[in-house]
PDB file of C-alpha atoms in Angstrom:
ATOM      1  CA  UNK A   5     186.542 -53.836 -15.270  1.00 66.00           C
ATOM      2  CA  UNK A   6     183.180 -54.304 -16.597  1.00 84.00           C
ATOM      3  CA  UNK A   7     181.464 -50.511 -18.292  1.00 92.00           C
ATOM      4  CA  UNK A   8     178.725 -49.182 -16.316  1.00 95.00           C
ATOM      5  CA  UNK A   9     176.505 -50.127 -18.259  1.00 95.00           C
ATOM      6  CA  UNK A  10     174.270 -46.726 -20.079  1.00 95.00           C
ATOM      7  CA  UNK A  11     170.824 -47.317 -17.791  1.00 96.00           C
ATOM      8  CA  UNK A  12     173.603 -47.456 -15.412  1.00 96.00           C
ATOM      9  CA  UNK A  13     175.668 -44.368 -15.315  1.00 96.00           C
ATOM     10  CA  UNK A  14     173.233 -41.689 -16.922  1.00 97.00           C
ATOM     11  CA  UNK A  15     174.230 -38.593 -19.049  1.00 97.00           C
ATOM     12  CA  UNK A  16     173.039 -35.657 -20.850  1.00 97.00           C
ATOM     13  CA  UNK A  17     173.368 -35.303 -24.947  1.00 96.00           C
ATOM     14  CA  UNK A  18     176.619 -32.948 -24.290  1.00 96.00           C
ATOM     15  CA  UNK A  19     178.536 -35.459 -21.933  1.00 96.00           C
ATOM     16  CA  UNK A  20     177.253 -33.710 -18.593  1.00 97.00           C
ATOM     17  CA  UNK A  21     176.074 -36.479 -15.918  1.00 98.00           C
ATOM     18  CA  UNK A  22     172.362 -36.173 -16.247  1.00 97.00           C
ATOM     19  CA  UNK A  23     170.176 -35.047 -13.326  1.00 97.00           C
ATOM     20  CA  UNK A  24     173.072 -32.088 -12.400  1.00 98.00           C
ATOM     21  CA  UNK A  25     173.767 -31.329 -15.913  1.00 97.00           C
ATOM     22  CA  UNK A  26     177.965 -31.354 -14.534  1.00 98.00           C
ATOM     23  CA  UNK A  27     181.006 -32.469 -16.312  1.00 97.00           C
ATOM     24  CA  UNK A  28     184.151 -33.243 -14.406  1.00 97.00           C
ATOM     25  CA  UNK A  29     185.732 -29.549 -14.594  1.00 97.00           C
ATOM     26  CA  UNK A  30     183.221 -28.271 -13.245  1.00 98.00           C
ATOM     27  CA  UNK A  31     182.898 -28.793  -9.749  1.00 97.00           C
ATOM     28  CA  UNK A  32     185.257 -27.653  -6.809  1.00 98.00           C
ATOM     29  CA  UNK A  33     186.418 -30.772  -4.345  1.00 97.00           C
ATOM     30  CA  UNK A  34     185.299 -28.698  -1.767  1.00 98.00           C
ATOM     31  CA  UNK A  35     181.197 -28.023  -2.831  1.00 98.00           C
ATOM     32  CA  UNK A  36     178.669 -26.182  -0.063  1.00 98.00           C
ATOM     33  CA  UNK A  37     175.563 -28.640  -0.005  1.00 98.00           C
ATOM     34  CA  UNK A  38     172.403 -26.405   0.214  1.00 97.00           C
ATOM     35  CA  UNK A  39     168.763 -27.025   0.340  1.00 94.00           C
ATOM     36  CA  UNK A  40     166.717 -23.638  -1.147  1.00 94.00           C
ATOM     37  CA  UNK A  41     168.556 -22.964  -4.523  1.00 95.00           C
ATOM     38  CA  UNK A  42     168.217 -19.513  -4.119  1.00 95.00           C
ATOM     39  CA  UNK A  43     170.838 -19.532  -1.297  1.00 96.00           C
ATOM     40  CA  UNK A  44     172.853 -21.460  -3.757  1.00 97.00           C
ATOM     41  CA  UNK A  45     173.446 -16.529  -4.900  1.00 97.00           C
ATOM     42  CA  UNK A  46     173.781 -15.871  -1.829  1.00 96.00           C
ATOM     43  CA  UNK A  47     176.980 -18.039  -0.769  1.00 97.00           C
ATOM     44  CA  UNK A  48     178.041 -17.161  -3.800  1.00 98.00           C
ATOM     45  CA  UNK A  49     177.854 -13.387  -4.114  1.00 97.00           C
ATOM     46  CA  UNK A  50     181.085 -13.763  -1.862  1.00 98.00           C
ATOM     47  CA  UNK A  51     182.931 -15.002  -4.522  1.00 98.00           C
ATOM     48  CA  UNK A  52     186.319 -12.930  -5.870  1.00 97.00           C
ATOM     49  CA  UNK A  53     184.673 -14.642  -9.339  1.00 97.00           C
ATOM     50  CA  UNK A  54     182.000 -17.227 -10.345  1.00 98.00           C
ATOM     51  CA  UNK A  55     183.700 -19.566 -12.542  1.00 97.00           C
ATOM     52  CA  UNK A  56     180.154 -21.428 -14.346  1.00 98.00           C
ATOM     53  CA  UNK A  57     176.590 -21.275 -13.325  1.00 98.00           C
ATOM     54  CA  UNK A  58     174.029 -24.186 -14.464  1.00 97.00           C
ATOM     55  CA  UNK A  59     170.737 -25.413 -14.031  1.00 97.00           C
ATOM     56  CA  UNK A  60     168.334 -28.197 -14.114  1.00 96.00           C
ATOM     57  CA  UNK A  61     165.749 -28.804 -12.447  1.00 95.00           C
ATOM     58  CA  UNK A  62     166.263 -27.714  -8.453  1.00 96.00           C
ATOM     59  CA  UNK A  63     169.725 -28.116  -8.928  1.00 97.00           C
ATOM     60  CA  UNK A  64     172.059 -24.802  -9.548  1.00 98.00           C
ATOM     61  CA  UNK A  65     175.567 -25.373  -9.169  1.00 98.00           C
ATOM     62  CA  UNK A  66     177.700 -21.929  -8.963  1.00 98.00           C
ATOM     63  CA  UNK A  67     182.113 -22.523  -9.232  1.00 98.00           C
ATOM     64  CA  UNK A  68     184.249 -19.868  -7.934  1.00 98.00           C
ATOM     65  CA  UNK A  69     186.494 -18.537  -6.497  1.00 98.00           C
ATOM     66  CA  UNK A  70     186.351 -17.567  -2.655  1.00 97.00           C
ATOM     67  CA  UNK A  71     190.087 -15.818  -1.825  1.00 96.00           C
ATOM     68  CA  UNK A  72     191.782 -18.297  -3.624  1.00 95.00           C
ATOM     69  CA  UNK A  73     189.990 -21.589  -2.433  1.00 97.00           C
ATOM     70  CA  UNK A  74     188.193 -23.203  -5.643  1.00 98.00           C
ATOM     71  CA  UNK A  75     184.166 -23.730  -4.333  1.00 98.00           C
ATOM     72  CA  UNK A  76     180.871 -25.191  -6.164  1.00 98.00           C
ATOM     73  CA  UNK A  77     177.666 -24.532  -4.209  1.00 98.00           C
ATOM     74  CA  UNK A  78     174.950 -26.873  -5.420  1.00 98.00           C
ATOM     75  CA  UNK A  79     171.776 -26.835  -4.305  1.00 98.00           C
ATOM     76  CA  UNK A  80     170.072 -30.618  -3.401  1.00 97.00           C
ATOM     77  CA  UNK A  81     165.782 -29.366  -2.939  1.00 95.00           C
ATOM     78  CA  UNK A  82     164.705 -31.386   0.498  1.00 95.00           C
ATOM     79  CA  UNK A  83     165.207 -35.230   1.637  1.00 95.00           C
ATOM     80  CA  UNK A  84     167.510 -38.271   1.290  1.00 96.00           C
ATOM     81  CA  UNK A  85     166.009 -39.212  -1.399  1.00 96.00           C
ATOM     82  CA  UNK A  86     167.763 -35.759  -3.137  1.00 97.00           C
ATOM     83  CA  UNK A  87     170.354 -36.343  -1.738  1.00 97.00           C
ATOM     84  CA  UNK A  88     170.691 -39.958  -3.224  1.00 98.00           C
ATOM     85  CA  UNK A  89     170.418 -37.957  -6.665  1.00 97.00           C
ATOM     86  CA  UNK A  90     172.866 -35.983  -6.254  1.00 98.00           C
ATOM     87  CA  UNK A  91     175.762 -37.797  -3.535  1.00 97.00           C
ATOM     88  CA  UNK A  92     175.912 -40.307  -6.991  1.00 98.00           C
ATOM     89  CA  UNK A  93     176.873 -38.104  -9.534  1.00 98.00           C
ATOM     90  CA  UNK A  94     179.355 -36.017  -7.759  1.00 98.00           C
ATOM     91  CA  UNK A  95     180.913 -39.357  -6.573  1.00 98.00           C
ATOM     92  CA  UNK A  96     180.771 -40.508 -10.384  1.00 98.00           C
ATOM     93  CA  UNK A  97     182.579 -37.002 -11.802  1.00 98.00           C
ATOM     94  CA  UNK A  98     185.372 -37.846 -10.103  1.00 98.00           C
ATOM     95  CA  UNK A  99     185.855 -41.118  -9.296  1.00 98.00           C
ATOM     96  CA  UNK A 100     184.314 -42.827 -12.786  1.00 97.00           C
ATOM     97  CA  UNK A 101     185.655 -42.539 -16.513  1.00 96.00           C
ATOM     98  CA  UNK A 102     183.116 -40.828 -18.552  1.00 96.00           C
ATOM     99  CA  UNK A 103     184.794 -42.888 -21.405  1.00 94.00           C
ATOM    100  CA  UNK A 104     185.737 -45.725 -20.884  1.00 95.00           C
ATOM    101  CA  UNK A 105     182.841 -46.520 -18.222  1.00 96.00           C
ATOM    102  CA  UNK A 106     184.902 -47.455 -16.186  1.00 96.00           C
ATOM    103  CA  UNK A 107     185.752 -46.556 -11.618  1.00 96.00           C
ATOM    104  CA  UNK A 108     188.878 -44.645 -11.626  1.00 96.00           C
ATOM    105  CA  UNK A 109     191.644 -46.147 -10.133  1.00 94.00           C
ATOM    106  CA  UNK A 110     192.960 -43.517  -7.832  1.00 96.00           C
ATOM    107  CA  UNK A 111     189.660 -42.629  -6.302  1.00 97.00           C
ATOM    108  CA  UNK A 112     188.952 -38.924  -5.025  1.00 98.00           C
ATOM    109  CA  UNK A 113     187.755 -37.185  -1.441  1.00 98.00           C
ATOM    110  CA  UNK A 114     185.596 -34.965  -1.533  1.00 98.00           C
ATOM    111  CA  UNK A 115     184.818 -32.137   1.633  1.00 98.00           C
ATOM    112  CA  UNK A 116     181.270 -31.388   1.445  1.00 98.00           C
ATOM    113  CA  UNK A 117     179.579 -29.362   4.022  1.00 98.00           C
ATOM    114  CA  UNK A 118     176.154 -28.279   4.364  1.00 98.00           C
ATOM    115  CA  UNK A 119     174.723 -25.396   5.012  1.00 97.00           C
ATOM    116  CA  UNK A 120     170.806 -24.971   5.758  1.00 93.00           C
ATOM    117  CA  UNK A 121     168.892 -23.757   8.020  1.00 89.00           C
ATOM    118  CA  UNK A 122     166.605 -25.323  11.336  1.00 88.00           C
ATOM    119  CA  UNK A 123     165.078 -26.148  14.957  1.00 85.00           C
ATOM    120  CA  UNK A 124     166.326 -26.680  18.305  1.00 89.00           C
ATOM    121  CA  UNK A 125     164.919 -29.191  20.315  1.00 90.00           C
ATOM    122  CA  UNK A 126     166.937 -28.142  23.283  1.00 91.00           C
ATOM    123  CA  UNK A 127     165.867 -25.221  24.944  1.00 87.00           C
ATOM    124  CA  UNK A 128     169.698 -24.604  25.640  1.00 88.00           C
ATOM    125  CA  UNK A 129     170.169 -23.579  21.755  1.00 90.00           C
ATOM    126  CA  UNK A 130     168.978 -20.727  21.216  1.00 89.00           C
ATOM    127  CA  UNK A 131     167.388 -18.888  18.075  1.00 90.00           C
ATOM    128  CA  UNK A 132     169.826 -16.729  16.793  1.00 91.00           C
ATOM    129  CA  UNK A 133     172.221 -19.836  17.637  1.00 92.00           C
ATOM    130  CA  UNK A 134     174.488 -22.610  14.886  1.00 95.00           C
ATOM    131  CA  UNK A 135     174.456 -25.571  15.791  1.00 96.00           C
ATOM    132  CA  UNK A 136     176.835 -28.736  14.106  1.00 97.00           C
ATOM    133  CA  UNK A 137     176.529 -32.160  13.921  1.00 97.00           C
ATOM    134  CA  UNK A 138     178.563 -34.488  15.130  1.00 98.00           C
ATOM    135  CA  UNK A 139     176.152 -37.354  14.077  1.00 98.00           C
ATOM    136  CA  UNK A 140     173.069 -38.342  12.188  1.00 98.00           C
ATOM    137  CA  UNK A 141     170.787 -40.276  13.200  1.00 98.00           C
ATOM    138  CA  UNK A 142     168.311 -41.363  10.011  1.00 97.00           C
ATOM    139  CA  UNK A 143     164.782 -42.786   9.998  1.00 96.00           C
ATOM    140  CA  UNK A 144     164.240 -42.270   6.680  1.00 94.00           C
ATOM    141  CA  UNK A 145     165.513 -45.863   5.158  1.00 92.00           C
ATOM    142  CA  UNK A 146     167.454 -44.528   2.380  1.00 95.00           C
ATOM    143  CA  UNK A 147     170.450 -46.139   2.906  1.00 95.00           C
ATOM    144  CA  UNK A 148     169.401 -49.452   3.316  1.00 94.00           C
ATOM    145  CA  UNK A 149     169.280 -49.775  -0.116  1.00 95.00           C
ATOM    146  CA  UNK A 150     172.843 -50.475  -0.006  1.00 96.00           C
ATOM    147  CA  UNK A 151     175.093 -53.005   1.825  1.00 94.00           C
ATOM    148  CA  UNK A 152     176.210 -50.888   5.256  1.00 90.00           C
ATOM    149  CA  UNK A 153     177.385 -53.073   7.133  1.00 88.00           C
ATOM    150  CA  UNK A 154     179.768 -51.906   9.600  1.00 90.00           C
ATOM    151  CA  UNK A 155     179.727 -48.247   8.686  1.00 92.00           C
ATOM    152  CA  UNK A 156     176.712 -47.420  11.371  1.00 96.00           C
ATOM    153  CA  UNK A 157     177.333 -47.584  14.704  1.00 97.00           C
ATOM    154  CA  UNK A 158     175.677 -50.258  16.060  1.00 97.00           C
ATOM    155  CA  UNK A 159     175.242 -49.333  19.801  1.00 97.00           C
ATOM    156  CA  UNK A 160     174.277 -45.530  18.671  1.00 98.00           C
ATOM    157  CA  UNK A 161     171.551 -47.407  16.282  1.00 98.00           C
ATOM    158  CA  UNK A 162     170.289 -49.916  19.257  1.00 98.00           C
ATOM    159  CA  UNK A 163     169.895 -46.979  21.842  1.00 98.00           C
ATOM    160  CA  UNK A 164     167.917 -44.838  19.471  1.00 98.00           C
ATOM    161  CA  UNK A 165     166.052 -47.927  19.084  1.00 98.00           C
ATOM    162  CA  UNK A 166     165.103 -48.533  22.751  1.00 97.00           C
ATOM    163  CA  UNK A 167     164.774 -45.125  23.248  1.00 97.00           C
ATOM    164  CA  UNK A 168     161.745 -44.360  21.258  1.00 97.00           C
ATOM    165  CA  UNK A 169     160.326 -47.427  20.933  1.00 97.00           C
ATOM    166  CA  UNK A 170     161.149 -47.602  17.906  1.00 97.00           C
ATOM    167  CA  UNK A 171     158.024 -50.244  15.707  1.00 95.00           C
ATOM    168  CA  UNK A 172     160.196 -52.212  13.666  1.00 94.00           C
ATOM    169  CA  UNK A 173     157.358 -51.900  10.596  1.00 94.00           C
ATOM    170  CA  UNK A 174     159.270 -48.324   9.724  1.00 94.00           C
ATOM    171  CA  UNK A 175     162.725 -50.538   9.731  1.00 94.00           C
ATOM    172  CA  UNK A 176     166.313 -49.779  11.043  1.00 96.00           C
ATOM    173  CA  UNK A 177     167.453 -46.437  11.269  1.00 97.00           C
ATOM    174  CA  UNK A 178     171.002 -45.696  11.050  1.00 97.00           C
ATOM    175  CA  UNK A 179     173.124 -43.874  12.537  1.00 98.00           C
ATOM    176  CA  UNK A 180     176.303 -42.648  11.283  1.00 97.00           C
ATOM    177  CA  UNK A 181     179.176 -39.558  12.569  1.00 97.00           C
ATOM    178  CA  UNK A 182     180.432 -36.898  10.775  1.00 97.00           C
ATOM    179  CA  UNK A 183     183.981 -36.812   9.154  1.00 97.00           C
ATOM    180  CA  UNK A 184     186.430 -36.143  12.711  1.00 96.00           C
ATOM    181  CA  UNK A 185     188.773 -34.055  10.529  1.00 97.00           C
ATOM    182  CA  UNK A 186     186.464 -31.691   9.878  1.00 97.00           C
ATOM    183  CA  UNK A 187     184.202 -31.556  13.074  1.00 97.00           C
ATOM    184  CA  UNK A 188     187.919 -30.727  14.301  1.00 97.00           C
ATOM    185  CA  UNK A 189     188.593 -28.192  11.315  1.00 97.00           C
ATOM    186  CA  UNK A 190     184.886 -25.566  11.954  1.00 96.00           C
ATOM    187  CA  UNK A 191     184.718 -26.056  16.024  1.00 96.00           C
ATOM    188  CA  UNK A 192     184.181 -23.383  17.946  1.00 94.00           C
ATOM    189  CA  UNK A 193     183.108 -21.545  20.709  1.00 91.00           C
ATOM    190  CA  UNK A 194     180.709 -20.508  19.129  1.00 89.00           C
ATOM    191  CA  UNK A 195     178.915 -23.869  17.342  1.00 94.00           C
ATOM    192  CA  UNK A 196     177.180 -26.039  19.216  1.00 95.00           C
ATOM    193  CA  UNK A 197     177.129 -29.397  18.875  1.00 96.00           C
ATOM    194  CA  UNK A 198     174.479 -32.932  18.531  1.00 96.00           C
ATOM    195  CA  UNK A 199     172.719 -35.257  17.178  1.00 98.00           C
ATOM    196  CA  UNK A 200     171.045 -34.753  14.239  1.00 97.00           C
ATOM    197  CA  UNK A 201     167.558 -36.463  13.855  1.00 95.00           C
ATOM    198  CA  UNK A 202     166.350 -36.674   9.813  1.00 95.00           C
ATOM    199  CA  UNK A 203     163.419 -37.989   8.798  1.00 94.00           C
ATOM    200  CA  UNK A 204     162.472 -38.922   5.337  1.00 94.00           C
ATOM    201  CA  UNK A 205     159.583 -36.830   5.288  1.00 93.00           C
ATOM    202  CA  UNK A 206     158.002 -33.303   6.430  1.00 90.00           C
ATOM    203  CA  UNK A 207     154.008 -34.091   7.837  1.00 91.00           C
ATOM    204  CA  UNK A 208     153.862 -37.398   9.773  1.00 92.00           C
ATOM    205  CA  UNK A 209     157.500 -37.981   9.877  1.00 92.00           C
ATOM    206  CA  UNK A 210     157.990 -35.469  12.295  1.00 89.00           C
ATOM    207  CA  UNK A 211     155.325 -35.697  13.683  1.00 86.00           C
ATOM    208  CA  UNK A 212     153.016 -33.060  12.293  1.00 86.00           C
ATOM    209  CA  UNK A 213     149.242 -33.785  11.624  1.00 90.00           C
ATOM    210  CA  UNK A 214     147.008 -32.313   9.305  1.00 93.00           C
ATOM    211  CA  UNK A 215     144.373 -34.472   8.587  1.00 96.00           C
ATOM    212  CA  UNK A 216     146.508 -38.628   8.934  1.00 95.00           C
ATOM    213  CA  UNK A 217     146.749 -39.641  12.379  1.00 96.00           C
ATOM    214  CA  UNK A 218     150.601 -40.525  12.983  1.00 93.00           C
ATOM    215  CA  UNK A 219     152.318 -44.122  14.117  1.00 94.00           C
ATOM    216  CA  UNK A 220     153.402 -42.333  17.637  1.00 93.00           C
ATOM    217  CA  UNK A 221     152.082 -40.010  18.677  1.00 94.00           C
ATOM    218  CA  UNK A 222     154.822 -39.042  21.534  1.00 93.00           C
ATOM    219  CA  UNK A 223     157.795 -40.182  19.106  1.00 92.00           C
ATOM    220  CA  UNK A 224     158.902 -36.196  18.975  1.00 89.00           C
ATOM    221  CA  UNK A 225     158.959 -36.223  22.998  1.00 91.00           C
ATOM    222  CA  UNK A 226     161.001 -39.472  23.069  1.00 94.00           C
ATOM    223  CA  UNK A 227     162.981 -37.836  20.396  1.00 94.00           C
ATOM    224  CA  UNK A 228     164.177 -34.292  22.148  1.00 92.00           C
ATOM    225  CA  UNK A 229     164.447 -36.645  25.115  1.00 95.00           C
ATOM    226  CA  UNK A 230     167.260 -39.004  23.162  1.00 97.00           C
ATOM    227  CA  UNK A 231     171.075 -39.148  24.448  1.00 96.00           C
ATOM    228  CA  UNK A 232     173.700 -40.595  22.991  1.00 97.00           C
ATOM    229  CA  UNK A 233     177.246 -40.392  25.281  1.00 93.00           C
ATOM    230  CA  UNK A 234     178.297 -36.667  25.614  1.00 93.00           C
ATOM    231  CA  UNK A 235     175.044 -35.628  23.090  1.00 95.00           C
ATOM    232  CA  UNK A 236     171.199 -35.358  22.370  1.00 95.00           C
ATOM    233  CA  UNK A 237     169.016 -35.649  20.269  1.00 96.00           C
ATOM    234  CA  UNK A 238     169.354 -31.473  18.556  1.00 94.00           C
ATOM    235  CA  UNK A 239     167.434 -30.430  15.636  1.00 92.00           C
ATOM    236  CA  UNK A 240     165.212 -32.253  12.985  1.00 90.00           C
ATOM    237  CA  UNK A 241     165.477 -31.910   8.836  1.00 92.00           C
ATOM    238  CA  UNK A 242     165.733 -34.245   6.429  1.00 94.00           C
ATOM    239  CA  UNK A 243     169.005 -34.286   5.073  1.00 96.00           C
ATOM    240  CA  UNK A 244     172.105 -34.872   7.418  1.00 97.00           C
ATOM    241  CA  UNK A 245     172.254 -38.484   7.706  1.00 97.00           C
ATOM    242  CA  UNK A 246     171.966 -39.394   4.031  1.00 97.00           C
ATOM    243  CA  UNK A 247     175.045 -37.413   3.415  1.00 98.00           C
ATOM    244  CA  UNK A 248     177.029 -39.305   6.466  1.00 98.00           C
ATOM    245  CA  UNK A 249     175.475 -41.944   5.069  1.00 97.00           C
ATOM    246  CA  UNK A 250     176.968 -42.441   1.391  1.00 98.00           C
ATOM    247  CA  UNK A 251     179.978 -40.049   2.316  1.00 97.00           C
ATOM    248  CA  UNK A 252     181.050 -42.958   4.657  1.00 97.00           C
ATOM    249  CA  UNK A 253     179.907 -45.835   2.220  1.00 97.00           C
ATOM    250  CA  UNK A 254     181.776 -43.400  -0.691  1.00 97.00           C
ATOM    251  CA  UNK A 255     184.568 -42.434   1.034  1.00 97.00           C
ATOM    252  CA  UNK A 256     184.327 -38.656   1.295  1.00 98.00           C
ATOM    253  CA  UNK A 257     184.601 -35.908   4.142  1.00 98.00           C
ATOM    254  CA  UNK A 258     181.029 -34.648   4.826  1.00 98.00           C
ATOM    255  CA  UNK A 259     180.115 -32.058   8.116  1.00 98.00           C
ATOM    256  CA  UNK A 260     176.571 -30.283   8.047  1.00 98.00           C
ATOM    257  CA  UNK A 261     175.659 -27.319   9.717  1.00 97.00           C
ATOM    258  CA  UNK A 262     172.776 -25.625  10.728  1.00 94.00           C
ATOM    259  CA  UNK A 263     171.664 -21.824  10.981  1.00 93.00           C
ATOM    260  CA  UNK A 264     168.884 -22.502  13.790  1.00 93.00           C
ATOM    261  CA  UNK A 265     165.819 -19.779  13.423  1.00 90.00           C
ATOM    262  CA  UNK A 266     163.384 -21.841  15.696  1.00 86.00           C
ATOM    263  CA  UNK A 267     162.866 -23.576  19.328  1.00 85.00           C
ATOM    264  CA  UNK A 268     160.602 -25.783  19.620  1.00 77.00           C
ATOM    265  CA  UNK A 269     160.842 -26.375  23.288  1.00 78.00           C
ATOM    266  CA  UNK A 270     160.589 -22.848  23.816  1.00 82.00           C
ATOM    267  CA  UNK A 271     157.500 -21.892  20.684  1.00 80.00           C
ATOM    268  CA  UNK A 272     160.229 -18.493  19.538  1.00 85.00           C
ATOM    269  CA  UNK A 273     161.098 -18.629  15.506  1.00 85.00           C
ATOM    270  CA  UNK A 274     163.955 -15.870  14.789  1.00 84.00           C
ATOM    271  CA  UNK A 275     162.455 -12.310  14.324  1.00 84.00           C
ATOM    272  CA  UNK A 276     165.631 -12.638  10.947  1.00 86.00           C
ATOM    273  CA  UNK A 277     166.589 -16.094  10.182  1.00 86.00           C
ATOM    274  CA  UNK A 278     168.385 -14.552   7.674  1.00 89.00           C
ATOM    275  CA  UNK A 279     170.688 -12.611   9.881  1.00 92.00           C
ATOM    276  CA  UNK A 280     172.086 -16.282  11.069  1.00 92.00           C
ATOM    277  CA  UNK A 281     171.548 -18.122   7.410  1.00 93.00           C
ATOM    278  CA  UNK A 282     174.006 -15.118   6.770  1.00 95.00           C
ATOM    279  CA  UNK A 283     176.808 -15.752  10.591  1.00 94.00           C
ATOM    280  CA  UNK A 284     176.702 -19.453   8.885  1.00 96.00           C
ATOM    281  CA  UNK A 285     177.297 -19.043   5.383  1.00 96.00           C
ATOM    282  CA  UNK A 286     180.029 -16.746   6.740  1.00 96.00           C
ATOM    283  CA  UNK A 287     181.708 -18.937   8.947  1.00 96.00           C
ATOM    284  CA  UNK A 288     181.443 -21.915   6.863  1.00 97.00           C
ATOM    285  CA  UNK A 289     183.156 -20.200   3.696  1.00 97.00           C
ATOM    286  CA  UNK A 290     185.883 -19.052   6.189  1.00 96.00           C
ATOM    287  CA  UNK A 291     186.730 -22.674   7.288  1.00 95.00           C
ATOM    288  CA  UNK A 292     186.650 -24.285   4.275  1.00 92.00           C
TER     289      UNK A 292
END
């Protein structure tokens, strides 16, 4: 087995992985992703013990225990490009020997739960509710940098392309389901379920217009009415499909959970978004 070159697996002088500034012993196998670096402490404040903290750029990590369970919380920052960094470096931490620079013979699967905020696309999912992404469609092209054939849901992709009249110049969307065991573990009567659409940007990619015209002015309305099997498109954000895609390719387990703080259909925004986020945090910690 060939050694992974220093230019490919980049380590810091102390032996930690380049962007995350972590060594293998610093992370648990149950990991919570958050986008906002300040949300890391909002989760770790519930830990019984915090054993390790570090930060490099927007990547903040706290590892500790909650009711006897060892958990790491990591801020990813915004967007699929950051997910690409975080996911590959986490996988390297558990599945590559940093001394020999070779892939380990026995691979480790991580459990990764995203805890984020989002706006609902459907009137029946009100502000203050919780949402589980049972699948995600990525419009960002990040996963297309890898050999993803056979790992994506072609039927869902085709249905989305046909429904939205997707312009091929933007690349082919990719569709990925969440981990079925995690869906079963986190499912409850208080958790809505649906398909999350992941965009590669916040403005034009999500149909927002400031000074630049968007490629498809009707795209958001088409997304709002998209349905595949029994699930509708329920929310629009910037990370979930990338998380699901890399989980599938690297054989990890992932699930995205959302605190709904806005509803685009009726134009409402939460009076107390922090209360909804806190509810989701406690729900997630107790279910892990």
